[in-house]
CSV table of C-alpha atoms in Angstrom, one decimal:
chain,number,residue,atom,x,y,z
A,1,MET,CA,29.8,53.8,-8.9
A,2,ARG,CA,29.8,50.2,-7.9
A,3,LEU,CA,30.6,49.4,-4.2
A,4,SER,CA,31.4,46.1,-2.5
A,5,GLN,CA,28.2,46.3,-0.5
A,6,PRO,CA,25.0,48.3,-0.7
A,7,PHE,CA,25.7,50.8,2.1
A,8,PHE,CA,28.7,52.3,3.9
A,9,GLN,CA,28.4,54.7,6.9
A,10,LEU,CA,31.2,57.1,7.1
A,11,PRO,CA,32.8,57.5,10.6
A,12,VAL,CA,32.1,61.2,11.0
A,13,LEU,CA,29.2,63.2,12.5
A,14,PHE,CA,27.9,66.7,11.9
A,15,ASP,CA,26.3,69.4,14.0
A,16,VAL,CA,22.6,68.7,13.5
A,17,ALA,CA,21.3,71.8,15.1
A,18,ARG,CA,23.5,74.0,13.0
A,19,LEU,CA,22.6,72.2,9.7
A,20,GLN,CA,18.9,72.4,10.6
A,21,ALA,CA,19.1,76.1,11.3
A,22,GLU,CA,20.8,76.9,8.0
A,23,VAL,CA,18.3,74.8,6.0
A,24,ALA,CA,15.3,76.3,7.8
A,25,ALA,CA,16.6,79.8,7.0
A,26,LEU,CA,16.4,79.2,3.2
A,27,PRO,CA,13.6,81.1,1.5
A,28,LYS,CA,10.8,79.2,-0.3
A,29,GLU,CA,12.2,80.3,-3.6
A,30,ALA,CA,15.3,78.1,-3.0
A,31,TRP,CA,13.1,75.0,-3.4
A,32,VAL,CA,12.3,73.7,-6.9
A,33,PRO,CA,10.5,70.5,-8.1
A,34,HIS,CA,12.5,67.4,-8.8
A,35,PRO,CA,13.9,67.5,-12.3
A,36,ASP,CA,12.1,64.3,-13.2
A,37,GLY,CA,8.8,65.6,-11.8
A,38,ILE,CA,8.5,62.9,-9.0
A,39,PRO,CA,5.5,64.0,-6.9
A,40,GLY,CA,6.4,65.1,-3.4
A,41,ASN,CA,10.1,65.5,-4.2
A,42,SER,CA,11.8,68.9,-4.3
A,43,ALA,CA,15.4,70.3,-4.1
A,44,ALA,CA,17.5,73.3,-3.3
A,45,ARG,CA,20.6,73.5,-5.5
A,46,LEU,CA,23.9,74.0,-3.6
A,47,ILE,CA,26.5,73.3,-6.3
A,48,SER,CA,25.5,73.5,-10.0
A,49,VAL,CA,26.8,74.4,-13.4
A,50,ASP,CA,28.1,78.0,-13.2
A,51,GLY,CA,26.4,78.3,-9.8
A,52,VAL,CA,23.0,79.1,-11.3
A,53,GLU,CA,19.6,77.5,-11.1
A,54,GLY,CA,19.8,74.3,-13.2
A,55,ASP,CA,20.2,70.6,-13.0
A,56,GLY,CA,22.9,70.0,-15.6
A,57,MET,CA,25.7,67.5,-14.9
A,58,HIS,CA,28.4,68.9,-17.3
A,59,GLY,CA,30.3,72.1,-17.0
A,60,GLN,CA,32.1,74.2,-14.4
A,61,MET,CA,30.5,73.5,-11.1
A,62,LEU,CA,30.2,76.4,-8.6
A,63,PRO,CA,28.4,77.1,-5.3
A,64,THR,CA,25.0,78.6,-5.7
A,65,ARG,CA,23.7,81.6,-3.7
A,66,TRP,CA,21.9,79.1,-1.4
A,67,LEU,CA,25.2,77.4,-0.4
A,68,GLU,CA,26.8,80.8,0.1
A,69,ALA,CA,24.1,81.4,2.7
A,70,MET,CA,25.0,78.2,4.5
A,71,PRO,CA,28.5,78.6,5.9
A,72,TYR,CA,28.5,75.4,8.0
A,73,ALA,CA,27.2,73.3,5.2
A,74,ARG,CA,30.0,74.7,3.0
A,75,GLN,CA,32.5,74.0,5.7
A,76,ALA,CA,31.2,70.4,6.1
A,77,LEU,CA,31.6,69.7,2.4
A,78,ALA,CA,35.0,71.4,2.2
A,79,GLY,CA,36.2,69.2,5.1
A,80,PHE,CA,36.0,66.0,3.0
A,81,GLY,CA,38.9,67.3,0.8
A,82,VAL,CA,37.3,66.0,-2.4
A,83,VAL,CA,36.1,67.6,-5.6
A,84,TRP,CA,32.3,68.1,-5.7
A,85,SER,CA,30.0,67.7,-8.7
A,86,ARG,CA,26.3,68.6,-8.6
A,87,SER,CA,25.1,68.8,-5.0
A,88,ARG,CA,21.7,69.7,-3.5
A,89,LEU,CA,19.3,69.5,-0.5
A,90,MET,CA,16.7,66.9,-1.4
A,91,GLN,CA,13.3,67.0,0.3
A,92,LEU,CA,10.6,64.3,0.5
A,93,ALA,CA,7.1,65.3,1.6
A,94,PRO,CA,5.4,63.2,4.3
A,95,GLY,CA,4.2,59.9,3.2
A,96,VAL,CA,6.0,59.9,-0.2
A,97,GLY,CA,9.2,58.4,-1.5
A,98,VAL,CA,11.5,57.9,-4.4
A,99,PRO,CA,10.4,55.0,-6.7
A,100,GLU,CA,12.8,52.1,-7.2
A,101,HIS,CA,15.4,52.7,-9.8
A,102,ALA,CA,19.1,52.3,-10.6
A,103,ASP,CA,21.4,55.2,-11.7
A,104,ILE,CA,22.9,53.9,-14.9
A,105,ASN,CA,23.9,57.0,-16.7
A,106,TYR,CA,27.4,58.3,-17.6
A,107,HIS,CA,27.6,60.7,-14.6
A,108,TRP,CA,27.4,57.8,-12.1
A,109,HIS,CA,30.1,55.6,-13.7
A,110,THR,CA,32.8,57.3,-11.6
A,111,ARG,CA,30.9,59.2,-8.9
A,112,VAL,CA,29.3,58.4,-5.6
A,113,ARG,CA,26.7,60.4,-3.7
A,114,ILE,CA,27.2,61.3,0.0
A,115,HIS,CA,24.0,61.6,2.0
A,116,ILE,CA,24.0,63.8,5.2
A,117,PRO,CA,20.6,63.7,6.7
A,118,VAL,CA,19.4,67.0,8.1
A,119,PHE,CA,15.7,66.5,9.0
A,120,THR,CA,14.6,62.9,9.3
A,121,ARG,CA,12.7,60.5,11.5
A,122,PRO,CA,13.1,56.8,12.2
A,123,GLU,CA,10.2,55.9,9.9
A,124,VAL,CA,12.3,57.1,6.9
A,125,ARG,CA,14.0,54.0,5.3
A,126,PHE,CA,16.5,53.8,2.5
A,127,HIS,CA,16.4,50.5,0.6
A,128,CYS,CA,19.2,49.2,-1.7
A,129,ASP,CA,19.5,45.7,-3.1
A,130,GLY,CA,17.3,44.1,-0.5
A,131,GLN,CA,18.9,45.9,2.5
A,132,ALA,CA,17.3,48.8,4.4
A,133,VAL,CA,18.8,51.4,6.7
A,134,HIS,CA,17.7,54.5,8.5
A,135,MET,CA,20.2,57.3,8.0
A,136,ALA,CA,20.0,59.4,11.2
A,137,ALA,CA,20.4,63.2,11.2
A,138,GLY,CA,24.0,64.3,11.3
A,139,GLU,CA,25.4,61.1,9.9
A,140,ALA,CA,27.1,60.5,6.6
A,141,TRP,CA,26.4,57.6,4.2
A,142,ILE,CA,27.2,56.4,0.7
A,143,PHE,CA,25.4,53.6,-1.2
A,144,ASP,CA,25.8,51.7,-4.4
A,145,ASN,CA,23.5,53.5,-6.7
A,146,TRP,CA,24.2,51.0,-9.6
A,147,ARG,CA,22.0,48.6,-7.6
A,148,ARG,CA,18.3,49.1,-7.5
A,149,HIS,CA,17.2,51.4,-4.7
A,150,HIS,CA,14.3,53.4,-3.3
A,151,VAL,CA,13.3,55.6,-0.4
A,152,GLU,CA,10.2,55.6,1.8
A,153,ASN,CA,9.2,58.5,4.0
A,154,ALA,CA,6.5,57.0,6.3
A,155,ALA,CA,7.0,59.9,8.7
A,156,PRO,CA,4.5,62.7,9.2
A,157,ALA,CA,7.1,65.3,8.4
A,158,GLU,CA,9.5,66.3,5.6
A,159,ARG,CA,12.8,64.4,5.1
A,160,ILE,CA,15.7,66.6,4.0
A,161,HIS,CA,19.1,65.2,3.1
A,162,LEU,CA,22.2,67.1,1.9
A,163,VAL,CA,23.4,65.1,-1.1
A,164,ALA,CA,26.7,65.7,-2.8
A,165,ASP,CA,28.3,63.9,-5.7
A,166,THR,CA,32.1,63.2,-5.9
A,167,THR,CA,34.6,60.8,-7.5
A,168,GLY,CA,36.6,60.9,-4.2
A,169,THR,CA,40.3,60.8,-3.4
A,170,ALA,CA,42.2,57.7,-2.3
A,171,ALA,CA,42.1,59.1,1.2
A,172,PHE,CA,38.3,59.5,1.0
A,173,TRP,CA,37.8,55.9,-0.1
A,174,ARG,CA,40.0,54.6,2.7
A,175,PHE,CA,38.0,56.7,5.1
A,176,ALA,CA,34.6,55.7,3.6
A,177,CYS,CA,35.1,52.0,3.0
A,178,GLY,CA,37.8,51.0,5.5
A,179,LYS,CA,37.3,49.4,8.9
A,180,ALA,CA,35.5,52.1,11.0
A,181,PRO,CA,36.6,52.8,14.6
A,182,PRO,CA,34.1,52.5,17.4
A,183,ARG,CA,31.3,55.1,17.0
A,184,GLU,CA,32.2,56.7,20.4
A,185,VAL,CA,35.5,58.0,19.0
A,186,TRP,CA,34.0,59.4,15.8
A,187,ARG,CA,34.7,63.1,15.3
A,188,THR,CA,31.8,65.6,15.2
A,189,VAL,CA,32.6,68.4,12.8
A,190,GLN,CA,31.9,71.6,14.8
A,191,TRP,CA,31.2,75.0,13.3
A,192,ASP,CA,34.5,76.9,13.0
A,193,PRO,CA,34.0,80.5,11.8
A,194,ALA,CA,37.8,80.7,11.1
A,195,ALA,CA,37.8,77.6,8.9
A,196,ARG,CA,39.2,78.4,5.4
A,197,ALA,CA,39.3,75.1,3.7
A,198,PRO,CA,38.6,75.6,0.0
A,199,LEU,CA,35.5,74.2,-1.6
A,200,LEU,CA,36.7,72.2,-4.6
A,201,CYS,CA,34.3,72.0,-7.5
A,202,GLU,CA,34.5,70.1,-10.8
A,203,GLY,CA,35.5,71.8,-14.0
A,204,GLU,CA,34.3,71.0,-17.5
A,205,GLN,CA,34.8,67.2,-17.8
A,206,ARG,CA,33.8,66.5,-21.4
A,207,PRO,CA,36.0,67.0,-24.5
A,208,PRO,CA,34.1,67.5,-27.8
A,209,ILE,CA,34.8,63.8,-28.7
A,210,MET,CA,35.1,61.0,-26.1
A,211,PRO,CA,38.6,59.5,-26.2
A,212,ALA,CA,38.8,55.9,-27.5
A,213,ALA,CA,40.4,54.7,-24.3
A,214,GLU,CA,37.3,55.8,-22.3
A,215,VAL,CA,35.0,54.3,-24.8
A,216,GLN,CA,36.9,51.0,-24.4
A,217,TRP,CA,36.6,51.2,-20.6
A,218,LEU,CA,32.9,51.9,-20.6
A,219,LEU,CA,32.1,49.1,-23.1
A,220,ASP,CA,34.3,46.6,-21.3
A,221,ASP,CA,32.5,47.3,-18.1
A,222,LEU,CA,29.1,47.0,-19.8
A,223,ARG,CA,30.0,43.7,-21.4
A,224,ALA,CA,31.3,42.2,-18.1
A,225,GLU,CA,27.8,42.7,-16.6
A,226,LEU,CA,25.7,41.1,-19.4
A,227,LEU,CA,23.2,38.4,-18.7
A,228,PRO,CA,22.7,35.8,-20.0
A,229,SER,CA,26.1,34.8,-21.2
A,230,ASP,CA,25.1,33.1,-24.4
A,231,ALA,CA,25.9,33.2,-28.1
A,232,ARG,CA,23.8,36.4,-28.6
A,233,ALA,CA,25.7,38.1,-25.8
A,234,GLU,CA,29.0,37.1,-27.6
A,235,ARG,CA,27.7,38.6,-30.8
A,236,PHE,CA,26.7,41.8,-28.9
A,237,GLY,CA,30.2,41.9,-27.4
A,238,ALA,CA,31.8,41.5,-30.8
A,239,LEU,CA,29.7,44.4,-32.1
A,240,LEU,CA,31.1,46.5,-29.3
A,241,ASP,CA,34.6,45.5,-30.1
A,242,ASN,CA,34.2,46.5,-33.7
A,243,PHE,CA,32.7,49.8,-32.7
A,244,VAL,CA,35.8,50.6,-30.5
A,245,PHE,CA,38.2,49.7,-33.4
A,246,ASP,CA,36.3,52.1,-35.7
A,247,TRP,CA,36.0,54.9,-33.1
A,248,ARG,CA,39.8,54.6,-32.4
A,249,GLN,CA,40.5,55.0,-36.1
A,250,LEU,CA,38.3,58.2,-36.2
A,251,CYS,CA,40.1,59.5,-33.2
A,252,ALA,CA,43.5,58.8,-34.9
A,253,LEU,CA,42.3,60.6,-38.0
A,254,HIS,CA,40.6,63.6,-36.5
A,255,GLY,CA,41.7,63.8,-32.8
A,256,ILE,CA,39.1,64.6,-30.1
A,257,SER,CA,38.8,68.4,-30.6
A,258,GLY,CA,35.5,68.1,-32.6
A,259,ARG,CA,36.9,67.9,-36.1
A,260,GLY,CA,35.1,65.3,-38.2
A,261,ARG,CA,32.1,65.4,-35.9
A,262,PRO,CA,29.6,64.1,-38.5
A,263,GLU,CA,31.6,60.9,-38.9
A,264,PHE,CA,31.7,60.3,-35.2
A,265,ILE,CA,27.9,60.9,-35.0
A,266,GLY,CA,27.3,58.6,-37.9
A,267,LEU,CA,29.3,55.8,-36.3
A,268,ALA,CA,27.4,56.2,-33.0
A,269,ARG,CA,24.0,56.0,-34.8
A,270,ALA,CA,25.2,52.9,-36.7
A,271,ILE,CA,26.1,51.0,-33.5
A,272,HIS,CA,22.8,52.0,-31.9
A,273,ASP,CA,20.8,50.6,-34.9
A,274,ALA,CA,23.0,47.4,-35.1
A,275,ALA,CA,22.8,46.8,-31.3
A,276,ARG,CA,19.0,47.0,-31.1
A,277,PRO,CA,18.1,43.5,-32.3
A,278,LEU,CA,21.1,41.9,-30.5
A,279,ALA,CA,20.4,43.6,-27.2
A,280,GLU,CA,16.8,42.3,-26.9
A,281,GLY,CA,16.6,40.3,-23.6
A,282,LEU,CA,20.2,41.1,-22.5
A,283,VAL,CA,20.2,42.7,-19.1
A,284,MET,CA,22.8,43.9,-16.6
A,285,ARG,CA,23.8,41.5,-13.8
A,286,THR,CA,23.6,44.0,-10.9
A,287,ASN,CA,20.5,46.1,-11.6
A,288,GLY,CA,18.5,44.3,-14.3
A,289,ALA,CA,18.6,47.3,-16.7
A,290,GLY,CA,18.4,46.5,-20.4
A,291,ALA,CA,21.7,46.3,-22.2
A,292,LEU,CA,20.6,48.8,-25.0
A,293,LEU,CA,19.4,51.3,-22.4
A,294,VAL,CA,22.7,51.1,-20.5
A,295,LEU,CA,24.6,51.5,-23.8
A,296,GLU,CA,22.6,54.6,-24.6
A,297,LYS,CA,22.7,56.3,-21.2
A,298,ARG,CA,26.3,55.4,-20.3
A,299,VAL,CA,28.0,55.7,-23.7
A,300,LEU,CA,26.1,56.8,-26.8
A,301,GLN,CA,24.6,59.9,-25.3
A,302,HIS,CA,28.0,61.2,-24.3
A,303,LEU,CA,30.3,60.3,-27.2
A,304,VAL,CA,30.0,63.7,-28.9
A,305,ALA,CA,29.5,66.8,-26.8
């Protein structure tokens, strides 16, 4: 999700000792390699599809057995009052990091990732769009993951963050991005064994066929970010307009329940083939990603479930 600046620190603090004790108590089997195979990166899944071991982003999200064993972490997440998508503990080995990238796929169009550092040192730096911060243990941060970003762990110890994805409520966004009060009056969320705030998790988000209004929204957003703004970009934009017209007609004919699926798939393949020569050299203003790659990851891969 795009933000007005690279980083926002949320005006809330967490009980570092309690978080660290819960993370340290997890067994080795809780930790799995990064789904993209990035060396030195591992994760413990806290909220996942059906609450089982997996890295999917679509389906009924539920707490895993590892989160059930971490009552304070669960209380901390529930206290935000938002609906959570995929959430994990993410660990970086000493001396390694996360390579520079931008999160351009469909999942991130409407979601932001909250970082709550658990184990960290001052040498750990998070870079986003030319700015760098150290996220201290017990703090809470969000960042604009549409911009290019990377992480460096120059410390001699593991860095572990609790990371949780959400679309956020209006109250959350006022809290996260509004004018923060002085740090000395920030609330520290203390462990409360009597707390009963529900942990809200995403349900299945994807209909069999993406509605035409969402297709229009995604493509309008893509086109607004195109560089350079020249005749080829205009032809590319006209192609996207034509695709929306035709997709809307198929939705009018078949609905979005999955009927007529081969026709929708055929239309998606046709725009991919037609866009390839026009998209050459067109990139996104914010993160420099190629227009065809963004079209694929943010739209075409998710049109038909």
